[in-house]
Coordinates of N, CA and C in Angstrom, one line a residue:
I23 N -10.8 71.6 -2.1 CA -9.7 70.7 -2.0 C -9.7 69.8 -3.1
A24 N -8.5 69.7 -3.8 CA -8.4 68.8 -4.9 C -7.3 67.7 -4.6
L25 N -7.7 66.5 -4.7 CA -6.8 65.4 -4.4 C -6.3 64.8 -5.8
V26 N -5.0 64.6 -5.9 CA -4.4 64.0 -7.0 C -3.7 62.8 -6.6
F27 N -4.0 61.7 -7.3 CA -3.3 60.5 -7.0 C -2.4 60.2 -8.2
E28 N -1.2 59.9 -7.9 CA -0.2 59.5 -8.9 C 0.1 58.1 -8.7
I29 N -0.2 57.3 -9.7 CA 0.1 55.8 -9.6 C 1.2 55.5 -10.6
S30 N 2.2 54.8 -10.2 CA 3.2 54.4 -11.1 C 3.3 52.8 -10.9
E31 N 3.1 52.2 -12.0 CA 3.1 50.7 -12.0 C 4.5 50.2 -11.9
G32 N 4.7 49.2 -10.9 CA 6.0 48.6 -10.8 C 6.1 47.4 -11.8
P33 N 7.2 46.7 -11.7 CA 7.4 45.6 -12.6 C 6.4 44.5 -12.2
S34 N 6.1 43.6 -13.2 CA 5.2 42.5 -12.9 C 6.0 41.4 -12.2
V35 N 5.3 40.7 -11.4 CA 6.0 39.6 -10.6 C 5.6 38.3 -11.2
H36 N 6.6 37.4 -11.5 CA 6.4 36.1 -12.0 C 6.9 35.1 -11.0
V37 N 6.4 33.9 -11.1 CA 6.8 32.8 -10.2 C 8.2 32.3 -10.7
G38 N 9.1 32.2 -9.7 CA 10.4 31.6 -10.0 C 10.3 30.1 -9.8
E39 N 11.0 29.6 -8.8 CA 10.9 28.2 -8.4 C 9.8 28.0 -7.4
V40 N 9.1 26.8 -7.4 CA 8.1 26.5 -6.3 C 8.9 25.5 -5.5
I41 N 9.1 25.8 -4.2 CA 9.9 25.0 -3.3 C 9.0 24.5 -2.2
V42 N 8.9 23.2 -2.1 CA 8.0 22.5 -1.0 C 8.9 22.1 0.1
S43 N 8.5 22.3 1.3 CA 9.2 21.9 2.5 C 8.2 21.4 3.6
G44 N 8.8 20.5 4.4 CA 8.0 20.0 5.6 C 7.4 18.6 5.4
A45 N 7.3 18.1 4.2 CA 6.7 16.8 3.9 C 7.7 15.7 4.2
T46 N 7.5 14.9 5.1 CA 8.4 13.8 5.4 C 7.9 12.5 4.9
F47 N 6.6 12.3 4.8 CA 6.1 11.0 4.4 C 5.3 11.1 3.1
T48 N 4.6 12.2 2.9 CA 3.8 12.4 1.7 C 4.7 12.5 0.5
R49 N 4.3 11.8 -0.6 CA 5.2 11.7 -1.8 C 5.2 13.0 -2.5
P50 N 6.3 13.4 -3.1 CA 6.4 14.7 -3.8 C 5.4 14.8 -4.9
D51 N 5.1 13.8 -5.6 CA 4.1 13.9 -6.7 C 2.7 14.1 -6.2
T52 N 2.4 13.6 -5.0 CA 1.1 13.8 -4.5 C 0.9 15.3 -4.2
I53 N 1.9 15.9 -3.7 CA 1.8 17.4 -3.4 C 1.9 18.1 -4.7
Q54 N 2.8 17.8 -5.6 CA 2.9 18.5 -6.9 C 1.6 18.5 -7.7
N55 N 0.8 17.4 -7.6 CA -0.4 17.3 -8.4 C -1.5 18.3 -7.9
S56 N -1.3 18.8 -6.6 CA -2.2 19.8 -6.1 C -1.8 21.2 -6.2
I57 N -0.6 21.4 -6.7 CA 0.0 22.8 -6.8 C -0.4 23.4 -8.1
H58 N -1.0 24.5 -8.1 CA -1.5 25.2 -9.4 C -0.7 26.5 -9.6
V59 N 0.4 26.6 -9.0 CA 1.3 27.8 -9.2 C 2.6 27.2 -9.8
H60 N 2.9 27.7 -11.0 CA 4.0 27.1 -11.8 C 5.1 28.1 -12.2
S61 N 6.3 27.7 -12.3 CA 7.4 28.6 -12.7 C 7.1 29.3 -14.0
G62 N 7.5 30.6 -14.0 CA 7.3 31.4 -15.2 C 6.0 32.1 -15.4
E63 N 5.0 31.6 -14.6 CA 3.7 32.2 -14.7 C 3.6 33.5 -13.9
P64 N 2.8 34.5 -14.3 CA 2.6 35.7 -13.5 C 2.0 35.2 -12.1
W65 N 2.4 36.0 -11.1 CA 1.9 35.7 -9.7 C 0.4 35.9 -9.8
S66 N -0.4 34.9 -9.2 CA -1.8 35.0 -9.1 C -2.3 34.5 -7.8
Q67 N -2.9 35.4 -7.0 CA -3.4 35.0 -5.7 C -4.5 34.0 -5.9
A68 N -5.3 34.0 -7.0 CA -6.3 33.0 -7.2 C -5.7 31.6 -7.3
R69 N -4.6 31.5 -8.0 CA -3.9 30.2 -8.1 C -3.3 29.8 -6.8
V70 N -2.9 30.7 -6.0 CA -2.4 30.3 -4.7 C -3.5 29.8 -3.8
D71 N -4.7 30.5 -3.9 CA -5.8 30.1 -3.1 C -6.3 28.7 -3.6
E72 N -6.3 28.4 -4.9 CA -6.7 27.2 -5.4 C -5.7 26.1 -4.9
T73 N -4.4 26.4 -4.9 CA -3.5 25.4 -4.4 C -3.7 25.1 -3.0
L74 N -4.0 26.1 -2.2 CA -4.2 25.9 -0.7 C -5.5 25.0 -0.5
D75 N -6.5 25.3 -1.3 CA -7.7 24.4 -1.2 C -7.4 23.0 -1.6
R76 N -6.7 22.8 -2.7 CA -6.4 21.4 -3.1 C -5.6 20.7 -2.1
L77 N -4.6 21.4 -1.5 CA -3.7 20.7 -0.5 C -4.6 20.4 0.8
R78 N -5.5 21.2 1.1 CA -6.4 21.0 2.3 C -7.3 19.8 2.0
Q79 N -7.7 19.6 0.8 CA -8.6 18.5 0.4 C -7.9 17.1 0.6
L80 N -6.6 17.1 0.5 CA -5.9 15.9 0.8 C -6.1 15.4 2.2
R81 N -6.3 16.3 3.1 CA -6.5 15.9 4.5 C -5.4 15.2 5.2
V82 N -4.1 15.6 4.8 CA -3.0 14.9 5.4 C -2.0 16.0 6.0
F83 N -2.4 17.2 6.0 CA -1.6 18.3 6.6 C -2.3 19.0 7.7
Q84 N -1.6 19.3 8.8 CA -2.3 20.1 9.9 C -2.1 21.5 9.6
S85 N -1.1 21.9 8.9 CA -0.9 23.3 8.5 C -0.3 23.4 7.1
I86 N -0.7 24.5 6.4 CA -0.1 24.7 5.0 C 0.1 26.2 4.9
D87 N 1.3 26.6 4.5 CA 1.6 28.0 4.3 C 2.2 28.2 2.9
I88 N 1.6 29.1 2.1 CA 2.1 29.4 0.7 C 2.4 30.9 0.6
G89 N 3.5 31.2 0.1 CA 3.8 32.6 -0.2 C 5.2 32.8 -0.8
P90 N 5.4 34.0 -1.3 CA 6.7 34.3 -1.9 C 7.8 34.4 -0.8
F91 N 9.0 34.0 -1.2 CA 10.2 34.2 -0.3 C 10.4 35.7 -0.1
A92 N 11.1 36.1 0.9 CA 11.4 37.5 1.2 C 12.2 38.1 0.0
V93 N 12.0 39.3 -0.2 CA 12.6 40.1 -1.3 C 14.1 40.2 -1.0
D94 N 14.9 40.0 -2.0 CA 16.3 40.3 -1.8 C 16.8 41.2 -3.0
E95 N 18.0 41.7 -3.0 CA 18.4 42.6 -4.0 C 18.4 41.9 -5.4
R96 N 18.7 40.7 -5.5 CA 18.8 40.0 -6.8 C 17.4 40.0 -7.5
S97 N 16.3 39.8 -6.7 CA 15.0 39.7 -7.3 C 14.5 41.0 -7.8
E98 N 15.0 42.1 -7.2 CA 14.6 43.5 -7.6 C 15.5 44.0 -8.7
A99 N 16.6 43.3 -9.0 CA 17.6 43.9 -10.0 C 17.2 43.5 -11.4
A100 N 16.0 43.2 -11.7 CA 15.6 42.9 -13.1 C 15.7 44.1 -14.0
S101 N 16.0 43.9 -15.2 CA 16.1 45.0 -16.2 C 14.7 45.6 -16.3
P102 N 14.6 47.0 -16.6 CA 13.3 47.6 -16.8 C 12.5 46.9 -17.9
G103 N 11.2 46.7 -17.6 CA 10.4 46.0 -18.5 C 10.3 44.5 -18.4
E104 N 11.3 43.9 -17.7 CA 11.3 42.5 -17.4 C 10.6 42.2 -16.1
P105 N 9.9 41.0 -16.0 CA 9.3 40.7 -14.7 C 10.3 40.4 -13.6
V106 N 9.9 40.6 -12.4 CA 10.6 40.2 -11.3 C 10.3 38.8 -10.9
L107 N 11.3 37.9 -10.8 CA 11.0 36.5 -10.4 C 11.0 36.3 -8.9
R108 N 10.0 35.7 -8.4 CA 10.0 35.4 -6.9 C 9.7 34.0 -6.7
D109 N 10.6 33.3 -6.0 CA 10.4 31.9 -5.6 C 9.2 31.8 -4.6
V110 N 8.5 30.7 -4.8 CA 7.3 30.5 -3.9 C 7.6 29.4 -3.0
R111 N 7.3 29.6 -1.7 CA 7.5 28.6 -0.7 C 6.1 28.0 -0.4
V112 N 6.1 26.6 -0.4 CA 4.9 25.8 0.1 C 5.4 25.0 1.3
S113 N 5.0 25.5 2.5 CA 5.4 24.8 3.7 C 4.2 24.0 4.3
V114 N 4.5 22.7 4.5 CA 3.4 21.9 5.1 C 3.9 21.2 6.4
A115 N 3.0 20.9 7.2 CA 3.2 20.1 8.4 C 2.2 19.0 8.4
E116 N 2.7 17.7 8.4 CA 1.8 16.6 8.2 C 1.1 16.2 9.6
I117 N -0.1 15.7 9.4 CA -0.8 15.2 10.6 C -0.3 13.8 11.0
N118 N -0.7 13.4 12.2 CA -0.3 12.1 12.6 C -1.0 11.1 11.7
R119 N -0.2 10.2 11.1 CA -0.8 9.2 10.1 C -1.6 8.1 10.8
W120 N -1.3 7.7 12.0 CA -2.0 6.6 12.6 C -2.9 7.0 13.7
V121 N -4.1 6.5 13.8 CA -5.1 6.7 14.8 C -5.6 5.4 15.3
F122 N -5.5 5.2 16.6 CA -6.1 4.0 17.3 C -7.1 4.5 18.3
E123 N -8.3 3.9 18.3 CA -9.3 4.2 19.2 C -10.0 3.0 19.8
P124 N -9.6 2.6 21.0 CA -10.3 1.5 21.7 C -11.5 2.1 22.4
G125 N -12.5 1.3 22.6 CA -13.7 1.7 23.4 C -14.5 0.6 24.0
I126 N -15.2 0.9 25.0 CA -16.2 0.0 25.6 C -17.4 0.8 25.8
G127 N -18.5 0.2 25.8 CA -19.8 0.9 26.0 C -20.9 -0.1 26.3
L128 N -22.1 0.5 26.5 CA -23.3 -0.2 26.8 C -24.4 0.3 25.9
S129 N -25.0 -0.6 25.1 CA -26.1 -0.3 24.2 C -27.3 -0.8 24.9
T130 N -28.4 0.0 24.9 CA -29.7 -0.4 25.4 C -30.3 -1.5 24.5
E131 N -29.9 -1.5 23.3 CA -30.4 -2.5 22.3 C -29.5 -3.7 22.2
Q132 N -28.2 -3.5 22.3 CA -27.3 -4.7 22.0 C -26.5 -5.1 23.2
G133 N -26.6 -4.5 24.3 CA -25.9 -4.9 25.5 C -24.5 -4.3 25.5
P134 N -23.6 -4.9 26.4 CA -22.2 -4.4 26.5 C -21.5 -4.5 25.1
K135 N -20.6 -3.5 24.9 CA -20.0 -3.4 23.5 C -18.5 -3.2 23.7
L136 N -17.7 -3.8 22.8 CA -16.3 -3.5 22.7 C -16.0 -3.1 21.3
T137 N -15.3 -1.9 21.2 CA -15.0 -1.4 19.8 C -13.5 -1.2 19.7
L138 N -12.9 -1.3 18.5 CA -11.6 -1.0 18.2 C -11.5 -0.4 16.8
R139 N -10.9 0.7 16.7 CA -10.8 1.4 15.4 C -9.4 1.8 15.1
G140 N -8.9 1.5 13.9 CA -7.6 1.9 13.5 C -7.7 2.6 12.2
E141 N -6.9 3.7 12.0 CA -7.0 4.4 10.8 C -5.6 4.8 10.3
Q142 N -5.3 4.6 9.1 CA -4.0 5.1 8.5 C -4.4 6.2 7.5
R143 N -4.0 7.4 7.8 CA -4.5 8.6 7.1 C -3.7 9.0 5.9
N144 N -2.5 8.5 5.7 CA -1.7 8.8 4.5 C -1.0 7.6 4.0
L145 N -1.8 6.7 3.6 CA -1.4 5.3 3.1 C -0.4 5.5 1.9
F146 N 0.8 4.9 2.1 CA 1.8 4.9 1.0 C 2.2 6.3 0.6
G147 N 1.9 7.4 1.4 CA 2.3 8.7 1.1 C 1.5 9.3 0.0
R148 N 0.3 8.7 -0.3 CA -0.5 9.2 -1.5 C -1.8 9.8 -1.0
A149 N -1.9 10.1 0.3 CA -3.1 10.7 0.8 C -4.4 9.8 0.8
H150 N -4.1 8.5 0.6 CA -5.2 7.5 0.7 C -5.5 7.2 2.2
K151 N -6.7 6.8 2.5 CA -7.0 6.5 3.9 C -7.6 5.1 4.0
L152 N -7.1 4.4 5.0 CA -7.7 3.1 5.3 C -8.2 3.1 6.8
D153 N -9.5 2.7 6.9 CA -10.1 2.8 8.2 C -10.7 1.4 8.5
L154 N -10.2 0.8 9.6 CA -10.7 -0.5 10.0 C -11.4 -0.4 11.4
R155 N -12.6 -1.0 11.5 CA -13.3 -1.0 12.7 C -13.8 -2.4 13.1
F156 N -13.7 -2.7 14.4 CA -14.2 -3.9 14.9 C -15.1 -3.6 16.0
E157 N -16.3 -4.3 16.0 CA -17.3 -4.0 17.1 C -17.8 -5.4 17.5
A158 N -17.8 -5.6 18.8 CA -18.4 -6.9 19.3 C -19.3 -6.6 20.4
N159 N -20.5 -7.2 20.4 CA -21.5 -7.0 21.5 C -21.6 -8.4 22.2
W160 N -21.7 -8.3 23.5 CA -21.8 -9.5 24.3 C -23.3 -9.7 24.6
R161 N -23.8 -10.9 24.3 CA -25.2 -11.2 24.6 C -25.2 -12.4 25.6
P162 N -26.1 -12.3 26.6 CA -26.2 -13.3 27.6 C -26.5 -14.7 27.0
E163 N -27.2 -14.8 25.8 CA -27.5 -16.1 25.3 C -26.4 -16.7 24.5
G164 N -25.2 -16.1 24.5 CA -24.1 -16.7 23.8 C -23.7 -16.0 22.5
F165 N -22.5 -16.2 22.2 CA -22.0 -15.5 21.0 C -22.2 -16.3 19.7
L166 N -21.7 -17.6 19.8 CA -21.9 -18.5 18.7 C -22.6 -19.7 19.3
E167 N -23.4 -20.4 18.5 CA -24.2 -21.5 19.0 C -23.3 -22.8 19.3
N168 N -22.1 -22.8 18.8 CA -21.2 -24.0 19.1 C -20.6 -24.0 20.4
G169 N -21.0 -23.1 21.3 CA -20.5 -23.1 22.7 C -19.1 -22.6 22.9
T170 N -18.6 -21.8 22.0 CA -17.2 -21.3 22.2 C -17.0 -20.1 23.1
G171 N -18.1 -19.5 23.6 CA -18.0 -18.4 24.5 C -18.4 -17.1 23.8
P172 N -18.5 -16.0 24.6 CA -19.0 -14.8 24.1 C -18.1 -14.0 23.2
F173 N -16.8 -14.2 23.3 CA -15.9 -13.4 22.4 C -15.0 -14.3 21.5
A174 N -15.3 -15.5 21.3 CA -14.5 -16.4 20.4 C -14.8 -16.0 19.0
L175 N -13.7 -15.8 18.2 CA -13.9 -15.4 16.9 C -13.3 -16.5 15.9
Q176 N -13.8 -17.7 16.1 CA -13.4 -18.8 15.3 C -14.4 -19.0 14.1
L177 N -14.1 -18.4 13.0 CA -15.0 -18.5 11.9 C -14.6 -19.7 11.0
R178 N -15.6 -20.6 10.8 CA -15.2 -21.8 10.0 C -16.0 -21.9 8.7
S179 N -17.1 -21.1 8.6 CA -17.9 -21.2 7.4 C -18.7 -19.9 7.3
A180 N -19.3 -19.7 6.1 CA -20.2 -18.6 5.8 C -21.4 -18.5 6.8
D181 N -21.9 -19.7 7.2 CA -23.0 -19.8 8.1 C -22.6 -19.2 9.5
E182 N -21.4 -19.5 9.9 CA -20.9 -18.9 11.2 C -20.7 -17.4 11.1
L183 N -20.3 -16.9 9.9 CA -20.1 -15.5 9.7 C -21.5 -14.8 9.8
K184 N -22.5 -15.5 9.3 CA -23.9 -14.9 9.3 C -24.3 -14.9 10.8
K185 N -24.1 -15.9 11.6 CA -24.4 -16.0 13.0 C -23.7 -14.8 13.7
L186 N -22.5 -14.6 13.3 CA -21.7 -13.6 14.0 C -22.3 -12.2 13.7
E187 N -22.7 -12.0 12.5 CA -23.4 -10.7 12.2 C -24.7 -10.5 12.9
E188 N -25.4 -11.6 13.1 CA -26.7 -11.6 13.8 C -26.5 -11.2 15.3
T189 N -25.4 -11.5 15.9 CA -25.1 -11.2 17.3 C -24.6 -9.8 17.5
G190 N -24.4 -9.0 16.4 CA -24.0 -7.7 16.6 C -22.5 -7.4 16.4
T191 N -21.8 -8.4 16.0 CA -20.3 -8.3 15.8 C -20.1 -7.9 14.3
R192 N -19.3 -6.8 14.1 CA -19.0 -6.4 12.8 C -17.5 -6.0 12.6
V193 N -17.0 -6.3 11.5 CA -15.7 -5.8 11.1 C -15.9 -5.0 9.8
V194 N -15.6 -3.7 9.9 CA -15.9 -2.8 8.8 C -14.6 -2.1 8.3
S195 N -14.4 -2.1 7.1 CA -13.2 -1.3 6.6 C -13.6 -0.4 5.4
T196 N -13.0 0.7 5.3 CA -13.2 1.6 4.2 C -11.8 2.1 3.7
Y197 N -11.7 2.3 2.4 CA -10.5 2.7 1.8 C -10.9 4.0 1.0
T198 N -10.3 5.1 1.2 CA -10.7 6.4 0.6 C -9.5 6.9 -0.2
I199 N -9.8 7.3 -1.4 CA -8.8 8.0 -2.3 C -9.3 9.4 -2.5
P200 N -8.4 10.4 -2.3 CA -8.8 11.8 -2.5 C -9.2 12.1 -3.9
S201 N -10.2 12.9 -4.1 CA -10.7 13.2 -5.4 C -9.9 14.4 -6.0

């Protein structure tokens, strides 16, 4: 038995327009800076995969879909020898930008604990992240030595701030910019 394979190469496919949809808050330039598929270039799955990875690294989308639009007669009507142009669709769905997490707990080391965390995950539409956390521990011996009670947060000097830290109360913030 002899098998003969006949392969006929079709026209090359090049990228037409890159059309982004689904972003309501993320700035267009933030998305465009992560897209490595450009008009006029030959279609490259490696470039599509690189774009997908870069968009995921922003951590502001719950889903991302990249692919060519469906074929229509116009895209197949290229002259022989000319590349077929295919528009590329980049569809995204954004995550919830705000997160609030209140909590109470009991630490064997620090006693009763109250925590509050707030996070903004797409600050100014640039995929920056701001995370604020507040943690207070109640200690039977008192919160501040000036007798204001266990949860009074009246800071008047650097010395009082130091005493506040010693009691286990912390305010922490982090600001993250995607690489």
